């Protein structure tokens, strides 16, 4: 009997979750040392295959640059492992004997991991490492356009985990990715938490599934070049970020905002380093390719080079062009340059001073990208401080490439390929997601006081305190509970009755 593909995929999800749940129940009894050995084995196995998996991802998806995806794979494996290896995540995490408190790490159970096509192999590595480190099982839901490289990465993780002693079924992957399968996974009652990395619709589905979820909204980070900035270094960092893997990291810069007093220097430096400023006609031609009719990003431009995008748009650009730049004066949903563009295209805004630049950056973020990331290039600590206080982002990156700084490669932020956007961005956290986001903490609290200690010198209601009456009045006579007006009213009533 043949089943429809969607029905088959739903049944597969149910089977995978059931296996993962059983494996996790066994894994939950493993001590920290055994968990750590499994995580280390997985990280080492992934790092060893960083290059072939990078090439496979580019070949299958057509997104990005394989040399850069090697670095992403090392971020998802080696760098992630190094940042989490000393974390205590299972068993007793902390004891405070003086205050009678104990904290116990409790795994969330089965992690549902949605994997995007832009960073497929590195995201599998990263999510598996943080999930296993937290004592959880994981079920991977691949993007259909990257299913082969995702499945290959899963097999490497699975083999390494099992060889290090992990229970069979601890790591699972859907082999028939469909929308129905993803929905079944998100809504399955045995899912402990969802890690959603992907398009905006997918993230919304995760949050509306009925299960706990950690998702990532779209990035649309402006990069402000303030008048005190080292302009050559600022442009170099922005271009390094925007061309890294052809701009497929959502923390990468989407626009440059600068001040009029340094505009000409910024423009000349951008040209010198391979930026091409589009004419009005070229801006219109390229703009048609950025968004689809339904208002979403056109996948044809994602992860493509400036040269390829120019060819698609039918324009001619100089040899060596790294980034396409369009001068803009407006921000809105109908202006594709003011939105997220996962490729080497930047909008360029000029403002009178840092205050108006600050307002422009907020306008860009409110248009798209609230809660995500932005960068500032400045040596003025007071301006940096003002931006930190006012910008609706979870990461304000200073004098560093946005794509690499946001994921923790060039900053001290936790290495992560899932970046929380906080409440302002519709996310449950503003963290770079780590194993600590994938555990609950059971708190054991020993009694320190008795009720009488809390009451101190205040007697309990109903307690005897020398009152002459036989009623349990709690130490207060009825008269002491009356106001002056009550006493006067009662006295007058008694006198009136006596006079009759």
Short mmCIF file of C-alpha atoms in Angstrom, two decimals:
data_model
loop_
_atom_site.label_atom_id
_atom_site.label_comp_id
_atom_site.label_asym_id
_atom_site.label_seq_id
_atom_site.Cartn_x
_atom_site.Cartn_y
_atom_site.Cartn_z
CA UNK A 1 0.00 0.00 0.00
CA UNK A 2 1.43 3.38 -1.02
CA UNK A 3 1.03 6.41 1.21
CA UNK A 4 0.96 10.00 0.04
CA UNK A 5 4.24 11.80 0.69
CA UNK A 6 2.72 14.13 3.27
CA UNK A 7 1.08 11.26 5.19
CA UNK A 8 4.32 9.29 5.12
CA UNK A 9 6.27 12.26 6.42
CA UNK A 10 3.82 12.80 9.29
CA UNK A 11 4.12 9.15 10.33
CA UNK A 12 7.90 9.41 10.11
CA UNK A 13 7.86 12.38 12.49
CA UNK A 14 5.78 10.48 15.02
CA UNK A 15 8.19 7.54 14.88
CA UNK A 16 11.26 9.76 15.19
CA UNK A 17 9.90 11.66 18.18
CA UNK A 18 8.94 8.42 19.90
CA UNK A 19 12.48 7.05 19.46
CA UNK A 20 14.04 10.33 20.54
CA UNK A 21 11.92 10.50 23.66
CA UNK A 22 12.89 6.97 24.72
CA UNK A 23 16.56 7.69 24.07
CA UNK A 24 16.42 10.95 26.01
CA UNK A 25 14.88 9.27 29.03
CA UNK A 26 17.95 7.02 29.16
CA UNK A 27 20.33 9.88 28.38
CA UNK A 28 18.88 11.94 31.25
CA UNK A 29 20.56 9.57 33.69
CA UNK A 30 24.04 10.17 32.23
CA UNK A 31 26.48 12.09 34.45
CA UNK A 32 28.05 15.33 33.23
CA UNK A 33 31.31 13.62 32.34
CA UNK A 34 29.65 11.15 29.99
CA UNK A 35 27.54 13.87 28.36
CA UNK A 36 30.69 15.93 27.83
CA UNK A 37 32.50 13.01 26.18
CA UNK A 38 29.65 12.59 23.69
CA UNK A 39 29.55 16.31 22.90
CA UNK A 40 33.32 16.39 22.37
CA UNK A 41 33.16 13.42 19.99
CA UNK A 42 30.42 15.11 17.96
CA UNK A 43 32.33 18.40 17.73
CA UNK A 44 35.52 16.70 16.61
CA UNK A 45 33.75 14.60 13.98
CA UNK A 46 32.00 17.68 12.55
CA UNK A 47 35.17 19.74 12.46
CA UNK A 48 36.97 16.96 10.60
CA UNK A 49 34.37 17.17 7.82
CA UNK A 50 34.08 20.96 7.73
CA UNK A 51 35.40 21.35 4.19
CA UNK A 52 33.51 18.58 2.34
CA UNK A 53 30.26 19.58 4.05
CA UNK A 54 30.84 23.24 3.11
CA UNK A 55 31.32 22.32 -0.54
CA UNK A 56 28.27 20.07 -0.46
CA UNK A 57 26.11 22.88 0.98
CA UNK A 58 27.10 25.36 -1.74
CA UNK A 59 26.66 22.79 -4.48
CA UNK A 60 23.17 21.82 -3.30
CA UNK A 61 21.76 25.24 -2.38
CA UNK A 62 23.67 27.61 -4.64
CA UNK A 63 24.06 29.95 -1.66
CA UNK A 64 27.31 31.47 -0.45
CA UNK A 65 31.00 30.68 -0.68
CA UNK A 66 32.33 27.27 0.32
CA UNK A 67 35.54 28.68 1.81
CA UNK A 68 33.46 30.84 4.16
CA UNK A 69 31.16 27.95 4.97
CA UNK A 70 34.19 26.08 6.28
CA UNK A 71 34.58 28.82 8.88
CA UNK A 72 30.86 28.60 9.64
CA UNK A 73 31.20 24.86 10.15
CA UNK A 74 34.09 25.43 12.53
CA UNK A 75 31.99 28.01 14.37
CA UNK A 76 29.17 25.48 14.65
CA UNK A 77 31.52 22.75 15.87
CA UNK A 78 34.87 23.69 17.39
CA UNK A 79 34.06 27.23 18.54
CA UNK A 80 30.70 26.21 19.95
CA UNK A 81 32.26 23.27 21.78
CA UNK A 82 35.05 25.42 23.26
CA UNK A 83 32.48 27.88 24.60
CA UNK A 84 30.28 25.24 26.25
CA UNK A 85 32.68 22.49 27.29
CA UNK A 86 33.06 23.68 30.89
CA UNK A 87 29.36 24.42 31.48
CA UNK A 88 27.59 22.35 34.09
CA UNK A 89 24.21 21.47 32.62
CA UNK A 90 23.05 18.19 34.19
CA UNK A 91 22.80 17.01 37.77
CA UNK A 92 23.60 19.36 40.62
CA UNK A 93 24.73 22.68 39.17
CA UNK A 94 25.25 24.70 42.35
CA UNK A 95 24.96 24.37 46.12
CA UNK A 96 24.68 27.27 48.53
CA UNK A 97 24.76 25.59 51.93
CA UNK A 98 24.80 28.87 53.80
CA UNK A 99 21.41 29.83 52.37
CA UNK A 100 20.05 26.30 52.00
CA UNK A 101 19.74 26.35 48.18
CA UNK A 102 20.55 23.76 45.56
CA UNK A 103 20.12 24.02 41.77
CA UNK A 104 19.62 20.97 39.56
CA UNK A 105 19.85 20.98 35.76
CA UNK A 106 16.80 19.41 34.13
CA UNK A 107 16.80 18.70 30.37
CA UNK A 108 13.81 19.95 28.39
CA UNK A 109 13.46 16.61 26.62
CA UNK A 110 13.26 16.48 22.83
CA UNK A 111 14.45 19.51 20.85
CA UNK A 112 12.77 20.17 17.49
CA UNK A 113 15.46 21.80 15.34
CA UNK A 114 14.42 23.66 12.19
CA UNK A 115 17.38 24.06 9.83
CA UNK A 116 17.62 26.83 7.19
CA UNK A 117 19.07 26.51 3.70
CA UNK A 118 21.38 29.51 4.17
CA UNK A 119 23.53 27.93 6.91
CA UNK A 120 22.50 24.27 6.72
CA UNK A 121 25.47 22.18 7.84
CA UNK A 122 26.81 24.60 10.45
CA UNK A 123 23.37 25.00 12.04
CA UNK A 124 22.95 21.23 12.37
CA UNK A 125 26.34 20.99 14.12
CA UNK A 126 25.60 23.88 16.45
CA UNK A 127 22.08 22.80 17.42
CA UNK A 128 23.14 19.20 18.00
CA UNK A 129 26.05 20.23 20.22
CA UNK A 130 24.03 22.60 22.42
CA UNK A 131 21.09 20.18 22.62
CA UNK A 132 23.22 17.19 23.60
CA UNK A 133 25.24 19.28 26.05
CA UNK A 134 21.95 20.21 27.77
CA UNK A 135 20.98 16.53 28.12
CA UNK A 136 18.34 16.62 25.39
CA UNK A 137 17.54 14.52 22.35
CA UNK A 138 17.10 16.29 19.02
CA UNK A 139 14.93 15.80 15.94
CA UNK A 140 16.14 17.72 12.88
CA UNK A 141 13.72 19.18 10.33
CA UNK A 142 15.72 20.02 7.17
CA UNK A 143 14.91 22.75 4.69
CA UNK A 144 13.88 20.84 1.52
CA UNK A 145 16.41 22.78 -0.59
CA UNK A 146 19.29 21.63 1.60
CA UNK A 147 18.11 18.19 2.71
CA UNK A 148 21.07 16.22 1.36
CA UNK A 149 23.85 18.21 3.03
CA UNK A 150 21.78 18.42 6.22
CA UNK A 151 21.22 14.67 6.24
CA UNK A 152 24.91 14.03 5.63
CA UNK A 153 25.79 16.24 8.60
CA UNK A 154 23.20 14.43 10.72
CA UNK A 155 24.81 11.07 9.88
CA UNK A 156 28.21 12.34 11.00
CA UNK A 157 26.73 13.61 14.29
CA UNK A 158 24.78 10.41 14.84
CA UNK A 159 27.75 8.11 14.26
CA UNK A 160 30.01 10.15 16.54
CA UNK A 161 27.43 10.30 19.33
CA UNK A 162 26.73 6.57 19.23
CA UNK A 163 30.43 5.71 19.14
CA UNK A 164 30.88 7.77 22.30
CA UNK A 165 28.09 5.91 24.10
CA UNK A 166 24.92 7.86 23.27
CA UNK A 167 21.66 5.87 23.29
CA UNK A 168 20.34 4.82 19.90
CA UNK A 169 17.82 7.38 18.62
CA UNK A 170 19.16 10.37 20.57
CA UNK A 171 19.74 12.26 17.30
CA UNK A 172 17.09 11.95 14.60
CA UNK A 173 16.47 13.57 11.22
CA UNK A 174 13.40 13.74 8.97
CA UNK A 175 14.19 12.11 5.62
CA UNK A 176 11.04 13.30 3.85
CA UNK A 177 10.82 17.01 4.60
CA UNK A 178 7.39 18.47 3.95
CA UNK A 179 5.37 21.33 5.40
CA UNK A 180 3.09 18.74 6.97
CA UNK A 181 6.05 16.99 8.60
CA UNK A 182 7.37 20.24 10.05
CA UNK A 183 3.93 21.15 11.42
CA UNK A 184 3.56 17.69 12.95
CA UNK A 185 6.96 18.06 14.61
CA UNK A 186 6.24 21.54 15.95
CA UNK A 187 2.91 20.49 17.46
CA UNK A 188 3.91 17.06 18.78
CA UNK A 189 3.09 16.87 22.48
CA UNK A 190 6.42 15.20 23.31
CA UNK A 191 8.52 18.10 22.04
CA UNK A 192 10.21 19.92 24.91
CA UNK A 193 11.32 23.01 23.00
CA UNK A 194 11.61 24.25 19.42
CA UNK A 195 14.74 25.92 18.01
CA UNK A 196 13.47 27.79 14.96
CA UNK A 197 15.96 29.24 12.50
CA UNK A 198 14.54 30.13 9.12
CA UNK A 199 12.02 32.35 7.39
CA UNK A 200 9.61 34.61 9.24
CA UNK A 201 6.61 32.36 8.49
CA UNK A 202 8.40 29.34 9.94
CA UNK A 203 9.30 31.20 13.10
CA UNK A 204 5.70 32.38 13.54
CA UNK A 205 4.53 28.78 13.11
CA UNK A 206 6.95 27.69 15.84
CA UNK A 207 5.62 30.29 18.29
CA UNK A 208 2.01 29.40 17.54
CA UNK A 209 2.56 25.63 17.84
CA UNK A 210 1.59 25.35 21.50
CA UNK A 211 5.11 24.20 22.47
CA UNK A 212 7.86 26.35 23.98
CA UNK A 213 9.97 27.90 21.21
CA UNK A 214 13.08 30.00 20.69
CA UNK A 215 13.02 31.70 17.30
CA UNK A 216 14.93 34.22 15.25
CA UNK A 217 13.23 37.10 13.48
CA UNK A 218 14.63 38.75 10.35
CA UNK A 219 17.76 40.83 10.58
CA UNK A 220 17.96 44.27 9.00
CA UNK A 221 20.81 45.85 10.87
CA UNK A 222 21.99 49.30 9.89
CA UNK A 223 25.68 50.15 10.28
CA UNK A 224 26.30 53.68 11.52
CA UNK A 225 29.63 55.30 10.63
CA UNK A 226 30.01 58.19 13.09
CA UNK A 227 32.30 61.15 12.38
CA UNK A 228 34.98 59.97 14.85
CA UNK A 229 35.24 56.56 13.17
CA UNK A 230 38.32 55.14 11.48
CA UNK A 231 36.65 55.23 8.06
CA UNK A 232 38.94 52.82 6.15
CA UNK A 233 38.61 50.22 8.89
CA UNK A 234 34.86 50.79 9.16
CA UNK A 235 34.34 50.16 5.43
CA UNK A 236 36.67 47.16 5.52
CA UNK A 237 34.72 45.58 8.37
CA UNK A 238 31.35 46.26 6.76
CA UNK A 239 32.47 44.83 3.41
CA UNK A 240 34.16 41.83 5.07
CA UNK A 241 30.87 41.11 6.81
CA UNK A 242 28.60 41.74 3.82
CA UNK A 243 30.66 39.55 1.49
CA UNK A 244 31.30 36.76 4.03
CA UNK A 245 29.45 33.79 2.56
CA UNK A 246 27.82 36.39 0.28
CA UNK A 247 25.85 37.93 3.14
CA UNK A 248 23.82 34.90 4.25
CA UNK A 249 24.22 35.54 8.00
CA UNK A 250 21.20 37.48 9.27
CA UNK A 251 23.37 39.64 11.55
CA UNK A 252 25.15 41.11 8.51
CA UNK A 253 24.78 44.81 7.73
CA UNK A 254 21.89 45.84 5.48
CA UNK A 255 22.53 49.58 5.21
CA UNK A 256 25.15 52.24 5.91
CA UNK A 257 24.09 55.37 7.78
CA UNK A 258 26.61 58.20 8.01
CA UNK A 259 26.90 61.94 8.65
CA UNK A 260 27.00 64.63 5.98
CA UNK A 261 30.30 66.03 7.24
CA UNK A 262 32.12 62.76 6.38
CA UNK A 263 29.89 61.54 3.55
CA UNK A 264 32.38 62.19 0.73
CA UNK A 265 35.18 60.40 2.60
CA UNK A 266 32.93 57.42 3.27
CA UNK A 267 31.79 57.24 -0.36
CA UNK A 268 35.34 57.46 -1.73
CA UNK A 269 36.59 54.81 0.69
CA UNK A 270 33.70 52.51 -0.20
CA UNK A 271 34.54 52.88 -3.89
CA UNK A 272 38.22 52.24 -3.20
CA UNK A 273 37.40 48.97 -1.41
CA UNK A 274 35.12 47.60 -4.13
CA UNK A 275 31.76 49.26 -3.51
CA UNK A 276 29.75 50.23 -6.58
CA UNK A 277 27.16 53.00 -6.21
CA UNK A 278 24.16 52.28 -8.42
CA UNK A 279 22.65 54.99 -10.58
CA UNK A 280 18.92 55.75 -10.30
CA UNK A 281 18.20 53.53 -13.30
CA UNK A 282 20.41 50.71 -11.96
CA UNK A 283 18.82 51.06 -8.52
CA UNK A 284 15.41 50.44 -10.06
CA UNK A 285 16.60 47.42 -12.04
CA UNK A 286 18.30 45.75 -9.09
CA UNK A 287 15.41 46.68 -6.79
CA UNK A 288 13.02 44.56 -8.87
CA UNK A 289 15.02 41.45 -7.89
CA UNK A 290 15.23 42.05 -4.14
CA UNK A 291 11.62 41.30 -3.17
CA UNK A 292 8.93 39.05 -4.62
CA UNK A 293 5.38 40.18 -5.31
CA UNK A 294 4.26 38.82 -1.93
CA UNK A 295 6.72 41.10 -0.11
CA UNK A 296 9.22 38.41 0.85
CA UNK A 297 12.89 38.26 -0.09
CA UNK A 298 13.59 36.81 -3.53
CA UNK A 299 15.55 33.55 -3.02
CA UNK A 300 17.29 34.12 -6.37
CA UNK A 301 19.48 36.83 -4.82
CA UNK A 302 20.23 35.05 -1.54
CA UNK A 303 23.91 34.19 -1.17
CA UNK A 304 24.79 35.38 -4.66
CA UNK A 305 27.77 37.61 -5.47
CA UNK A 306 27.47 41.22 -6.62
CA UNK A 307 28.54 40.10 -10.10
CA UNK A 308 25.79 37.47 -10.38
CA UNK A 309 23.11 39.86 -9.08
CA UNK A 310 24.21 42.53 -11.57
CA UNK A 311 23.98 40.04 -14.41
CA UNK A 312 20.48 38.99 -13.35
CA UNK A 313 19.41 42.64 -13.24
CA UNK A 314 20.97 43.37 -16.63
CA UNK A 315 23.47 46.00 -15.49
CA UNK A 316 27.22 46.29 -16.02
CA UNK A 317 29.51 46.80 -13.05
CA UNK A 318 33.30 47.22 -12.81
CA UNK A 319 35.49 44.16 -12.38
CA UNK A 320 36.32 43.58 -8.73
CA UNK A 321 33.04 44.99 -7.43
CA UNK A 322 32.33 43.42 -4.04
CA UNK A 323 29.17 45.23 -2.88
CA UNK A 324 26.31 47.01 -4.67
CA UNK A 325 25.29 50.23 -2.90
CA UNK A 326 22.16 52.31 -3.47
CA UNK A 327 21.73 55.83 -2.07
CA UNK A 328 18.36 56.04 -0.32
CA UNK A 329 16.29 58.67 1.49
CA UNK A 330 13.19 56.67 2.51
CA UNK A 331 12.40 53.67 4.69
CA UNK A 332 9.36 51.46 4.28
CA UNK A 333 7.99 48.05 3.39
CA UNK A 334 7.71 49.19 -0.23
CA UNK A 335 11.40 50.17 -0.39
CA UNK A 336 13.34 46.91 -0.87
CA UNK A 337 16.66 48.57 -0.07
CA UNK A 338 15.46 49.40 3.44
CA UNK A 339 14.76 45.73 4.22
CA UNK A 340 16.78 42.56 4.83
CA UNK A 341 18.90 41.51 1.85
CA UNK A 342 20.92 38.31 2.40
CA UNK A 343 23.43 39.19 -0.31
CA UNK A 344 26.03 41.92 -0.99
CA UNK A 345 23.59 44.82 -1.42
CA UNK A 346 23.61 47.85 0.91
CA UNK A 347 21.40 50.91 1.24
CA UNK A 348 23.22 54.19 1.91
CA UNK A 349 21.73 56.99 4.04
CA UNK A 350 23.22 60.40 4.83
CA UNK A 351 22.12 62.31 7.94
CA UNK A 352 22.99 65.73 9.36
CA UNK A 353 24.34 64.59 12.74
CA UNK A 354 24.44 61.65 15.11
CA UNK A 355 21.03 62.46 16.58
CA UNK A 356 19.30 62.25 13.19
CA UNK A 357 21.39 59.17 12.35
CA UNK A 358 20.14 57.62 15.58
CA UNK A 359 16.54 58.28 14.55
CA UNK A 360 17.17 56.88 11.07
CA UNK A 361 18.63 53.67 12.49
CA UNK A 362 15.57 53.24 14.71
CA UNK A 363 13.30 53.82 11.71
CA UNK A 364 15.15 51.14 9.72
CA UNK A 365 14.91 48.65 12.59
CA UNK A 366 11.22 49.36 13.17
CA UNK A 367 10.64 48.71 9.47
CA UNK A 368 12.22 45.27 9.83
CA UNK A 369 14.75 43.69 12.16
CA UNK A 370 13.52 44.89 15.57
CA UNK A 371 15.40 43.16 18.37
CA UNK A 372 18.13 41.67 16.18
CA UNK A 373 21.50 43.36 15.59
CA UNK A 374 23.12 46.60 14.45
CA UNK A 375 26.68 47.91 14.27
CA UNK A 376 28.30 51.25 15.05
CA UNK A 377 31.75 52.46 14.02
CA UNK A 378 32.86 55.21 16.39
CA UNK A 379 35.53 56.27 18.85
CA UNK A 380 33.11 58.51 20.77
CA UNK A 381 32.09 56.60 23.88
CA UNK A 382 29.24 59.02 24.67
CA UNK A 383 27.62 58.39 21.27
CA UNK A 384 28.10 54.63 21.61
CA UNK A 385 26.43 54.84 25.02
CA UNK A 386 23.46 56.77 23.61
CA UNK A 387 23.00 54.16 20.88
CA UNK A 388 23.19 51.39 23.49
CA UNK A 389 20.43 53.06 25.50
CA UNK A 390 18.05 53.74 22.61
CA UNK A 391 18.36 51.14 19.86
CA UNK A 392 15.70 48.37 19.74
CA UNK A 393 18.26 45.58 19.24
CA UNK A 394 19.62 42.71 21.28
CA UNK A 395 23.18 43.13 19.99
CA UNK A 396 24.89 46.48 19.41
CA UNK A 397 28.25 45.65 17.85
CA UNK A 398 31.03 48.23 18.04
CA UNK A 399 33.90 48.46 15.51
CA UNK A 400 33.49 44.89 14.25
CA UNK A 401 31.91 43.11 11.28
CA UNK A 402 28.21 42.52 11.97
CA UNK A 403 27.94 38.99 10.59
CA UNK A 404 30.97 37.72 12.48
CA UNK A 405 30.47 39.79 15.61
CA UNK A 406 26.83 38.84 16.02
CA UNK A 407 27.54 35.09 16.00
CA UNK A 408 30.42 35.49 18.44
CA UNK A 409 33.33 34.92 16.05
CA UNK A 410 34.94 38.37 16.46
CA UNK A 411 33.38 39.35 19.80
CA UNK A 412 33.06 37.81 23.25
CA UNK A 413 29.41 36.95 22.64
CA UNK A 414 28.55 33.25 22.87
CA UNK A 415 29.22 31.49 19.54
CA UNK A 416 25.74 30.82 18.17
CA UNK A 417 23.77 30.40 14.97
CA UNK A 418 20.46 31.13 16.68
CA UNK A 419 20.28 34.75 17.84
CA UNK A 420 17.35 35.71 20.05
CA UNK A 421 15.60 38.99 19.27
CA UNK A 422 14.04 39.66 22.66
CA UNK A 423 10.48 40.72 23.39
CA UNK A 424 10.73 43.72 21.04
CA UNK A 425 11.43 41.30 18.20
CA UNK A 426 8.80 38.77 19.24
CA UNK A 427 11.30 36.31 20.72
CA UNK A 428 11.37 34.63 24.11
CA UNK A 429 14.99 35.66 24.71
CA UNK A 430 17.58 38.19 23.60
CA UNK A 431 20.45 35.73 24.11
CA UNK A 432 22.80 34.08 21.69
CA UNK A 433 21.33 30.64 22.35
CA UNK A 434 23.49 28.24 24.40
CA UNK A 435 22.85 24.98 26.28
CA UNK A 436 21.72 27.06 29.26
CA UNK A 437 18.68 28.13 27.22
CA UNK A 438 17.79 24.45 26.75
CA UNK A 439 17.57 23.37 30.37
CA UNK A 440 15.21 24.07 33.22
CA UNK A 441 16.59 24.59 36.69
CA UNK A 442 15.01 22.75 39.59
CA UNK A 443 15.62 24.70 42.79
CA UNK A 444 15.79 22.86 46.09
CA UNK A 445 15.22 25.25 48.98
CA UNK A 446 15.73 24.25 52.64
CA UNK A 447 13.64 26.00 55.28
CA UNK A 448 15.43 28.85 56.99
CA UNK A 449 12.69 30.34 59.19
CA UNK A 450 9.48 29.44 60.97
CA UNK A 451 6.19 31.34 60.87
CA UNK A 452 6.80 32.78 64.32
CA UNK A 453 10.10 34.20 63.04
CA UNK A 454 8.25 35.99 60.26
CA UNK A 455 5.65 37.42 62.65
CA UNK A 456 8.24 38.76 65.06
CA UNK A 457 6.48 40.91 67.71
CA UNK A 458 3.19 40.99 65.80
CA UNK A 459 0.79 38.42 67.32
CA UNK A 460 -1.16 36.11 65.08
CA UNK A 461 -4.88 36.77 64.50
CA UNK A 462 -6.92 34.87 67.11
CA UNK A 463 -4.03 34.48 69.57
CA UNK A 464 -4.75 34.98 73.36
CA UNK A 465 -3.18 38.15 74.77
CA UNK A 466 -4.69 38.91 78.20
CA UNK A 467 -8.11 40.04 77.03
CA UNK A 468 -10.75 39.72 79.80
CA UNK A 469 -13.43 38.53 77.46
CA UNK A 470 -13.92 34.87 76.67
CA UNK A 471 -14.01 35.37 72.88
CA UNK A 472 -10.87 34.67 70.86
CA UNK A 473 -10.44 38.33 69.95
CA UNK A 474 -6.76 38.17 69.12
CA UNK A 475 -5.65 40.59 71.79
CA UNK A 476 -7.96 43.40 70.69
CA UNK A 477 -11.15 44.43 72.49
CA UNK A 478 -14.18 45.22 70.41
CA UNK A 479 -13.91 48.84 71.47
CA UNK A 480 -10.34 49.13 70.24
CA UNK A 481 -11.57 48.12 66.82
CA UNK A 482 -14.14 51.01 66.69
CA UNK A 483 -13.58 54.49 65.38
CA UNK A 484 -14.32 57.64 67.40
CA UNK A 485 -17.42 58.23 65.26
CA UNK A 486 -18.67 54.69 65.96
CA UNK A 487 -18.26 55.15 69.72
CA UNK A 488 -20.07 58.51 69.67
CA UNK A 489 -22.93 57.07 67.61
CA UNK A 490 -23.36 54.11 69.99
CA UNK A 491 -23.21 56.35 73.07
CA UNK A 492 -25.91 58.65 71.73
CA UNK A 493 -28.11 55.62 70.91
CA UNK A 494 -27.74 54.26 74.47
CA UNK A 495 -28.52 57.63 76.07
CA UNK A 496 -31.53 58.04 73.85
CA UNK A 497 -32.83 54.62 74.86
CA UNK A 498 -32.32 55.41 78.59
CA UNK A 499 -34.24 58.70 78.26
CA UNK A 500 -37.39 56.94 77.00
#
